[in-house]
Coordinates of C-alpha atoms in Angstrom, one line a residue:
X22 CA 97.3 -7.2 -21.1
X23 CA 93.9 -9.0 -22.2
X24 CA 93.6 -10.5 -25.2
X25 CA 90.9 -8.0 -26.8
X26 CA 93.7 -5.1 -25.5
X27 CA 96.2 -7.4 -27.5
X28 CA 94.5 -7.5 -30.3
X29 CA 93.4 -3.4 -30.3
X30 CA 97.3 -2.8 -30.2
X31 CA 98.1 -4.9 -33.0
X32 CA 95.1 -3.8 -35.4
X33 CA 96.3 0.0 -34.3
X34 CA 99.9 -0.5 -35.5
X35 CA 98.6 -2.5 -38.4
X36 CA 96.4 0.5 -39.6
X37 CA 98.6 3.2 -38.2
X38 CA 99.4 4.7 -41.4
X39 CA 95.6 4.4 -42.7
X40 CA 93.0 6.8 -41.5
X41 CA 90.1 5.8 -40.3
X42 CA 87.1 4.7 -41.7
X43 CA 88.8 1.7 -42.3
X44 CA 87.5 -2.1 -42.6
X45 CA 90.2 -5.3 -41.6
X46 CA 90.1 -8.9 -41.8
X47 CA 92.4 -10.4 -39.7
X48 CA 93.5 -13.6 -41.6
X49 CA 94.7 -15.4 -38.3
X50 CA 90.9 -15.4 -36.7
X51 CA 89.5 -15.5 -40.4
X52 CA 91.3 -18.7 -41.2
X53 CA 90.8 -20.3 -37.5
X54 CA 87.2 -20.2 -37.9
X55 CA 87.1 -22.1 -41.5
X56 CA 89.1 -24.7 -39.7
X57 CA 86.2 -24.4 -36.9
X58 CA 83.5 -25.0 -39.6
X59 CA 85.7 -27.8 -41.3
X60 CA 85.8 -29.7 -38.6
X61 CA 82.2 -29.4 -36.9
X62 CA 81.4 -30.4 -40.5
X63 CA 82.3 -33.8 -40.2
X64 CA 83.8 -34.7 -43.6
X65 CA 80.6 -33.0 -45.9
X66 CA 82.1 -29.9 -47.9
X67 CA 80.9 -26.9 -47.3
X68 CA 79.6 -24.2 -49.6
X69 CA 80.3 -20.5 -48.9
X70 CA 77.3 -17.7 -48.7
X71 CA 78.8 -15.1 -50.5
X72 CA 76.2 -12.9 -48.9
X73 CA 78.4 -13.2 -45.6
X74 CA 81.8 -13.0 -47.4
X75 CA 80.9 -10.2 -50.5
X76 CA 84.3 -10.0 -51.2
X77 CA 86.2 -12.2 -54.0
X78 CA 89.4 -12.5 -52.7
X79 CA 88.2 -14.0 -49.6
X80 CA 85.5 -16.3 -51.0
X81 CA 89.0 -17.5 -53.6
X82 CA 90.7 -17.9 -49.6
X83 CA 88.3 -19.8 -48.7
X84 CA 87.8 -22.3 -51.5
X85 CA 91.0 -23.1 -51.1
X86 CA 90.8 -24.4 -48.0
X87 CA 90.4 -28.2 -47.7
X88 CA 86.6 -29.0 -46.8
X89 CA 85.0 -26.1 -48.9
X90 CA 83.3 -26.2 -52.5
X91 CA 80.9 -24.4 -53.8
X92 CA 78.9 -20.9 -54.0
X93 CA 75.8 -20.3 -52.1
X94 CA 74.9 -16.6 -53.7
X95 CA 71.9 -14.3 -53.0
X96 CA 71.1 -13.1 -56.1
X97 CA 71.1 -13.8 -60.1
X98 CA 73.6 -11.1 -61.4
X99 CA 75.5 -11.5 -58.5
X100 CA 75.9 -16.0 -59.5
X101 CA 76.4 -14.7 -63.6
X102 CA 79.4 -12.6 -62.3
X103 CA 81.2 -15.0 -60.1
X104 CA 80.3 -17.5 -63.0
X105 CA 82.5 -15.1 -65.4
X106 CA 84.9 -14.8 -62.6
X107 CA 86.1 -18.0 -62.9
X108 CA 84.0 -19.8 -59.8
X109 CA 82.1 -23.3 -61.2
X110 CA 79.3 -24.3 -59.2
X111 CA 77.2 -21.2 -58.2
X112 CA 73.7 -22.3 -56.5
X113 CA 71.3 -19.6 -55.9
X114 CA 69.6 -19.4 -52.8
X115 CA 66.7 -17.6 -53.8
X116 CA 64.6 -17.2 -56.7
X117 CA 64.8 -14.3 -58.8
X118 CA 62.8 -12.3 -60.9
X119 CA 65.8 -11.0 -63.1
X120 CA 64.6 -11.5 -66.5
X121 CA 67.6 -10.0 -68.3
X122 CA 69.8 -12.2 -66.3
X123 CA 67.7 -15.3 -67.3
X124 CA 67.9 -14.3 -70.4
X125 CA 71.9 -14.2 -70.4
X126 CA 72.2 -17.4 -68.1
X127 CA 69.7 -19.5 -70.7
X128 CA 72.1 -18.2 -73.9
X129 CA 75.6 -18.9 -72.4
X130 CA 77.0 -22.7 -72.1
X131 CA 79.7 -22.1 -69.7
X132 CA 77.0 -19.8 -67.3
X133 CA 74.1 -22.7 -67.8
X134 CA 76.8 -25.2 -66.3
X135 CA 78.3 -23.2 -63.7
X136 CA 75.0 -21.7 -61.8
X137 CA 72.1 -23.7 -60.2
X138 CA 68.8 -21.5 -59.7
X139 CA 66.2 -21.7 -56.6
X140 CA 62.7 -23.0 -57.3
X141 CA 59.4 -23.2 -55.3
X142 CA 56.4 -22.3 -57.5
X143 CA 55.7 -23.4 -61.3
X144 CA 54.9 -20.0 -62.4
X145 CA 59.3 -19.3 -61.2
X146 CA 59.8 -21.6 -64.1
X147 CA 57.0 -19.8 -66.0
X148 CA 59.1 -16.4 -65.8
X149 CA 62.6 -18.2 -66.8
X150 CA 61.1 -19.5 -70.2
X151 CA 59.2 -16.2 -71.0
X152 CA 62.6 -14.6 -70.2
X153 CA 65.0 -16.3 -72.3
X154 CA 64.6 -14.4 -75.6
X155 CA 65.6 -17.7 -77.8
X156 CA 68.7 -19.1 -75.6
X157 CA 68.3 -22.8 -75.6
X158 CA 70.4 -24.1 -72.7
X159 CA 69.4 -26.2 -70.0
X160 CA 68.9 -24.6 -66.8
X161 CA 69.8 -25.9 -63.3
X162 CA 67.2 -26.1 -60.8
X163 CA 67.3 -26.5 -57.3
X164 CA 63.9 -27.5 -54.7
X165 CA 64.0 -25.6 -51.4
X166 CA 62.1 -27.1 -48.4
X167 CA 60.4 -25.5 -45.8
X168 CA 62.0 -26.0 -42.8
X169 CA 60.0 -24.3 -40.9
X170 CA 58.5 -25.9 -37.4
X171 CA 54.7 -26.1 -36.8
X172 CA 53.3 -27.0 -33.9
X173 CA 50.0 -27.5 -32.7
X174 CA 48.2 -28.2 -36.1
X175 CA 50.0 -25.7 -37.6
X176 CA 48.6 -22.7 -35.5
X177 CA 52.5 -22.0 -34.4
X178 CA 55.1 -21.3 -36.8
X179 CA 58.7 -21.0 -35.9
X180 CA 60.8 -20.7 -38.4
X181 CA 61.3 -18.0 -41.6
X182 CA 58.5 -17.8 -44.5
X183 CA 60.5 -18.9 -47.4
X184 CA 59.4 -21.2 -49.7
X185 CA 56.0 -22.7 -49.6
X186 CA 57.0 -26.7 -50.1
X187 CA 56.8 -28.2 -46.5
X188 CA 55.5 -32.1 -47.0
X189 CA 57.4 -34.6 -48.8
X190 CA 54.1 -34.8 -51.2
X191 CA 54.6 -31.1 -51.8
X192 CA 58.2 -30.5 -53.1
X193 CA 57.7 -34.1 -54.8
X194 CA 54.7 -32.7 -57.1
X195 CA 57.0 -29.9 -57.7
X196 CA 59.7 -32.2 -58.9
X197 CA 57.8 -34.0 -61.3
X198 CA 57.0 -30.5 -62.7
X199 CA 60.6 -29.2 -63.3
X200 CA 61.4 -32.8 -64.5
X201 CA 58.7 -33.2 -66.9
X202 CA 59.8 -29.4 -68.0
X203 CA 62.3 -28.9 -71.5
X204 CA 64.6 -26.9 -70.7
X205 CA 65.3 -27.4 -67.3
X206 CA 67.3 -29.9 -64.9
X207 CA 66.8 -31.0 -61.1
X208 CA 69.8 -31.0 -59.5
X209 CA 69.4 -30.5 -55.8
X210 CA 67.7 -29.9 -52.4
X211 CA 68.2 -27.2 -50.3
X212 CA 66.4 -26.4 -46.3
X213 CA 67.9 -23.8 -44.5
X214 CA 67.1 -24.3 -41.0
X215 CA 67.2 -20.4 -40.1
X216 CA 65.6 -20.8 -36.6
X217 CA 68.3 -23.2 -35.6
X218 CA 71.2 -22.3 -37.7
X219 CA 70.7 -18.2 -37.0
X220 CA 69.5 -17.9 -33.8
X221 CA 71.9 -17.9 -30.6
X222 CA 70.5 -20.2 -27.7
X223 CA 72.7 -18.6 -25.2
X224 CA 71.1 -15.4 -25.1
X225 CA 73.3 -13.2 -22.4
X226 CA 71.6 -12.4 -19.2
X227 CA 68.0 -14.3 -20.4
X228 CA 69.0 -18.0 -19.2
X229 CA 65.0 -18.7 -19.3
X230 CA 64.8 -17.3 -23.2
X231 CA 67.8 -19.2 -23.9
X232 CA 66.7 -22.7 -22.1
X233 CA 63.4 -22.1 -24.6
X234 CA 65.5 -21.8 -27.6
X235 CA 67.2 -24.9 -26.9
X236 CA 64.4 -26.6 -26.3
X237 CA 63.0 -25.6 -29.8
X238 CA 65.9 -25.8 -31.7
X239 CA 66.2 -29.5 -30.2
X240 CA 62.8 -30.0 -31.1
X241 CA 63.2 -28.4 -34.8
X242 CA 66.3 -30.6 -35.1
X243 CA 64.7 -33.6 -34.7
X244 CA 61.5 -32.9 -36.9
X245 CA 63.2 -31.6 -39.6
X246 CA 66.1 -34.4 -39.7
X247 CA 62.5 -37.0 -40.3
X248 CA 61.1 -35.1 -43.0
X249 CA 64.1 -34.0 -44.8
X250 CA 64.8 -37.9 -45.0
X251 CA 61.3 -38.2 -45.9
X252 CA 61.5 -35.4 -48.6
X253 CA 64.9 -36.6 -50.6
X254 CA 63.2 -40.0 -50.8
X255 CA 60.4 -39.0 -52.7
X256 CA 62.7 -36.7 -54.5
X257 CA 65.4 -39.2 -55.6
X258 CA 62.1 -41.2 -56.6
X259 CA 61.6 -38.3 -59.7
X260 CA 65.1 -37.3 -60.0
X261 CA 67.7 -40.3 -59.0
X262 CA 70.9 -38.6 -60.7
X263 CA 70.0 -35.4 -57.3
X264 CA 73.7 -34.0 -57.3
X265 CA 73.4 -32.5 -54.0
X266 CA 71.0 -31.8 -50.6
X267 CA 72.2 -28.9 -48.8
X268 CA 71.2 -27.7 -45.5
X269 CA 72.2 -25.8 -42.4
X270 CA 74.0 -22.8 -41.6
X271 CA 76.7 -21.4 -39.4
X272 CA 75.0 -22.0 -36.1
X273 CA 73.8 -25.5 -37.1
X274 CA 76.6 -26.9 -39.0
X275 CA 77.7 -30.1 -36.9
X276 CA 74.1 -30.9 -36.1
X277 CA 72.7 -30.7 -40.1
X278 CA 75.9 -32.6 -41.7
X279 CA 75.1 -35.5 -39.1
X280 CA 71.8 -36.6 -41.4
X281 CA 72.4 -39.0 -43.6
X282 CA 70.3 -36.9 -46.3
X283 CA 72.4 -34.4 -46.3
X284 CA 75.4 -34.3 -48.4
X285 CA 76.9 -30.4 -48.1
X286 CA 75.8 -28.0 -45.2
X287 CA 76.2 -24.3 -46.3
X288 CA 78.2 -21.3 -43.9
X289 CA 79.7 -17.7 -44.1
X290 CA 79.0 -16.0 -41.2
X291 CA 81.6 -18.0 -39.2
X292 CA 83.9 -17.0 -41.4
X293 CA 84.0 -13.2 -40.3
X294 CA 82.0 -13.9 -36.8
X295 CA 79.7 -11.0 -36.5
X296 CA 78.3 -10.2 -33.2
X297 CA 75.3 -12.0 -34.1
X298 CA 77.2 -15.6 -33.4
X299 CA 78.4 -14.6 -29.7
X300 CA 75.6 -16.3 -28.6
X301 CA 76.1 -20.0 -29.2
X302 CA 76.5 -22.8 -27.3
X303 CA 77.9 -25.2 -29.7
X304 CA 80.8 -23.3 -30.6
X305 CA 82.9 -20.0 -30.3
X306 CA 84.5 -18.1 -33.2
X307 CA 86.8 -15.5 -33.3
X308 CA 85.6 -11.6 -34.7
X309 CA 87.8 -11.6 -38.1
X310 CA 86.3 -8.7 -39.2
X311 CA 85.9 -5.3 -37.8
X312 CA 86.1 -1.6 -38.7
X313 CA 87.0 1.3 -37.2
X314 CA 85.9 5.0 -37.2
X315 CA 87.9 8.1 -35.6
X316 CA 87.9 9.6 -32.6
X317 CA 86.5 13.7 -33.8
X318 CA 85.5 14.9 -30.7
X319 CA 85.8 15.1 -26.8
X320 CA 82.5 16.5 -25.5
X321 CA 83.5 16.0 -22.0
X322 CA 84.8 13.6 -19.2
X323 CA 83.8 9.8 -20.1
X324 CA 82.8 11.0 -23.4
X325 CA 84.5 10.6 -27.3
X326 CA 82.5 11.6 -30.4
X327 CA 83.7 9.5 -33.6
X328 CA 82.9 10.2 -36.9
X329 CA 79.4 8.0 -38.3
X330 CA 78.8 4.3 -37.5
X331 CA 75.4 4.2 -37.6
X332 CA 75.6 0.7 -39.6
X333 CA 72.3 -1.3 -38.7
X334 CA 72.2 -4.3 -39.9
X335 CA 69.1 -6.0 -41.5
X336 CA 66.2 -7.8 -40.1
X337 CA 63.7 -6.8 -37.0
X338 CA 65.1 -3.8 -35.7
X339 CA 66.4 -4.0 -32.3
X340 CA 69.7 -3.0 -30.2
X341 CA 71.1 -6.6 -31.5
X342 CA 70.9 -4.8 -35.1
X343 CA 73.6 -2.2 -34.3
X344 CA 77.6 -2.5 -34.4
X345 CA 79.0 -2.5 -30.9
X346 CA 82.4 -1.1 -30.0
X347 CA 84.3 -3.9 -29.3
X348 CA 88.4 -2.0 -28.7
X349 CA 88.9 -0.4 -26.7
X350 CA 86.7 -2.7 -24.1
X351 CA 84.4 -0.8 -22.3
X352 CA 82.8 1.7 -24.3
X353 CA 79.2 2.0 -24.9
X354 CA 76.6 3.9 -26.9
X355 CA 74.6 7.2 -25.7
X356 CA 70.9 5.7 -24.9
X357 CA 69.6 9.0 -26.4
X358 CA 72.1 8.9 -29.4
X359 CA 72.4 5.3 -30.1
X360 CA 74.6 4.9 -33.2
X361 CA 74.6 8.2 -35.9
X362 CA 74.6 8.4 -39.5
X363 CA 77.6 11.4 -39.7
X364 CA 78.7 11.0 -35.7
X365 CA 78.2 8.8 -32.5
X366 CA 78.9 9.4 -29.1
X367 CA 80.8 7.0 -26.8
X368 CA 80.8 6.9 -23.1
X369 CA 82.9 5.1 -20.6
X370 CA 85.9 5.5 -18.6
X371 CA 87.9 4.5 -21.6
X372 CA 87.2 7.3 -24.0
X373 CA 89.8 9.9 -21.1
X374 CA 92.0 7.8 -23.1
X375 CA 91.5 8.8 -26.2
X376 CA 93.0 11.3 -28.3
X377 CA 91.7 13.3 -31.0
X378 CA 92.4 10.9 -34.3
X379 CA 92.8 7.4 -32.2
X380 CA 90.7 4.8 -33.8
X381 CA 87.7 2.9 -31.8
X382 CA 86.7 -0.7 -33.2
X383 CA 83.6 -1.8 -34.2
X384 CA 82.2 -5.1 -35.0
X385 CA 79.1 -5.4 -36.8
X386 CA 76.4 -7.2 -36.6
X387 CA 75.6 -9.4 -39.7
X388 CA 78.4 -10.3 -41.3
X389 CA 79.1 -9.4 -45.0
X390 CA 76.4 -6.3 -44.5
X391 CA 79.8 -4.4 -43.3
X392 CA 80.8 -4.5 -47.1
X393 CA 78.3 -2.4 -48.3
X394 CA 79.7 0.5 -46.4
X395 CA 83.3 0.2 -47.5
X396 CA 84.9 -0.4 -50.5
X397 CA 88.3 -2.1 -49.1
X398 CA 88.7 -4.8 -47.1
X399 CA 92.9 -4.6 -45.4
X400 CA 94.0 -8.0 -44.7
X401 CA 96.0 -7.8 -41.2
X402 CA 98.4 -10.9 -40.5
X403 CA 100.2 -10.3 -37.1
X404 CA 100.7 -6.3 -36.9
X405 CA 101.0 -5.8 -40.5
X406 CA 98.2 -4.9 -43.1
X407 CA 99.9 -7.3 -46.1
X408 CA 96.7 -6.5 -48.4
X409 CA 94.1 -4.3 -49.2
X410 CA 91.1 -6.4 -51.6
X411 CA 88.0 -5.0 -52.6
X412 CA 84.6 -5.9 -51.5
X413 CA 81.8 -6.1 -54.1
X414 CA 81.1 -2.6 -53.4
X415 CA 84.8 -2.0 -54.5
X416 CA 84.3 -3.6 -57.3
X417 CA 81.4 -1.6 -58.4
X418 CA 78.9 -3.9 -57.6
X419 CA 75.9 -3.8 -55.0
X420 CA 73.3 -6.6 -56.2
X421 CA 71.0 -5.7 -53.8

């Protein structure tokens, strides 16, 4: 028996009194890849992305994990909640436009000290103070960098259009602005490095594709490790009390916490290992989270129908957006079907097996996206389900 065919049998006996839908974690492979992260981050804690978690109890699981501290969330109400939750240090990673949650986060002491907010533009800092409706307290602020590469006088860019500070000159002029600012505080840095950290440079079957994302990522590597220095120099310069310079991401982990500028890296994909992160050459995770969805219907020989699974996940759309069925090994979409909304053909010798009501497993393809489409998470250890916790959606809650 192969290990994928070990794992369907115990996820099967694990869920066999559960029909499917259903979503699992399985804490063994869930817990193996935080110690992964833990040690490829050298000593520097890491902060969670709740954006690839979206479920409490397992962002609690893994905070309590040697080697993690800290929130990275994706958007204002989301930070005020886990602030009221209970969690401490809550950084933003993009700005917002919320002004009722401004309003709340500038009235409230405990939620002022708890959550940093993202900044890149004065008028950001504009919007917070017409928001605040008379609440006096200090608000966090945290710088983001562009990390994005440019080459050949800036004709090329390779890496995601986030913020617009790039040169150390720039995010410095922007420092001086939130410092000079009552009613706000610079706290920290933040560059996420998407184009190394999110991309897989081992791209299967496209060795050439994958020896040109190595070279770039290489390349982005060692220009942004220059001018990150650079940039928290003439940050620390405005601002010497910085509390923290995060960078990095999943895929990128070992090679951001080496800087000396950085003092956290930030990760939550590799947590639940979505098919996204098969492609790497610098490490290899194991899926923790998957779902399943019922066999329905037998159309014919080499052929199951199960019920929906049409979960894309977000960015350019492309066959590397959809969920693949992972157990049993062997199955593969209808090219004229693709994955449906309310049903989804399967073919492959496999599906003869298959038996009206038998489960097929999924994994999908961005990580915490899966916890928008179900409201329960069951938590398999061994063959047994030993919890069920709820995912944001379960909660009530879908921030964006």
């Amino acid at each position: 028996m192969t290990a994928r065919a070990a794992d369907r049998a115990r996820y099967d006996r694990a869920t066999a009194q559960l029909d499917a839908p259903v979503a699992i974690v399985d804490l063994d492979a869930f817990d193996a890849n935080a110690d992964d992260l833990v040690r490829r981050a050298g000593g520097k804690p890491i902060r969670v992305a709740s954006k690839s978690v979206r479920s409490r109890a397992l962002l609690e699981r893994a905070l309590a994990k040697d080697g993690f501290a800290g929130i990275m969330s994706f958007t204002l109400a989301e930070s005020l909640w886990l602030a009221r939750s209970g969690f401490e240090d809550v950084l933003l990673a993009y700005p917002s436009a919320d002004r009722a949650a401004y309003a709340e986060l500038a009235a409230d002491p405990k939620l002022a000290r708890a959550v940093t907010v993202m900044a890149d533009d004065p008028a950001q800092l504009d919007l917070i103070d017409a928001a605040r409706e008379g609440g006096r307290e200090v608000v966090r602020v945290c710088l983001e960098l562009d990390t994005s590469l440019r080459l050949l006088g800036g004709r090329v860019r390779v890496g995601a259009r986030r913020s617009p500070l790039h040169s150390p000159a720039q995010i410095a002029d922007m420092a001086r602005t939130v410092a000079r600012r009552p009613g706000f505080a610079l706290v920290g840095i933040m560059a996420y490095e998407g184009h190394v950290a999110g991309v897989g440079d081992a791209v299967a079957g496209r060795p050439l594709r994958s020896r040109a994302i190595r070279l770039m990522q290489a390349a982005a590597r060692r220009e942004l490790a220059e001018r990150r220095a650079a940039v928290v120099r003439a940050v620390r310069a405005v601002a010497p009390d910085l509390e923290f310079v995060n960078g990095g991401g999943t895929g990128s982990v070992q090679h951001t916490a080496a800087e000396d500028a950085v003092t956290e890296v930030a990760a939550g994909s590799g947590l639940y290992v979505p098919r996204l992160f098969d492609n790497y050459t610098s490490f290899r995770g194991r899926p923790a989270a998957l779902f399943a969805q019922p066999v329905v219907r037998r159309p014919g020989v080499g052929v199951v129908t199960v019920l929906g699974g049409g979960y894309p996940a977000s960015g350019a759309t492309g066959a590397d957006r959809l969920p693949v069925p992972y157990l049993p090994e062997g199955l593969r979409y209808d090219p004229q079907e693709g994955a449906g909304e309310v049903q989804t053909p399967l073919l492959g010798s496999p599906a003869d097996d298959l038996l009206i009501g038998d489960k097929v497993w999924f994994r999908h393809a961005k990580a915490g996206e899966l916890c928008e489409r179900f409201d329960t998470l069951h938590l398999v250890e061994g063959d047994r389900v030993t919890a069920a916790v709820p995912t944001y959606r379960g909660e009530g809650h879908t921030f964006l």
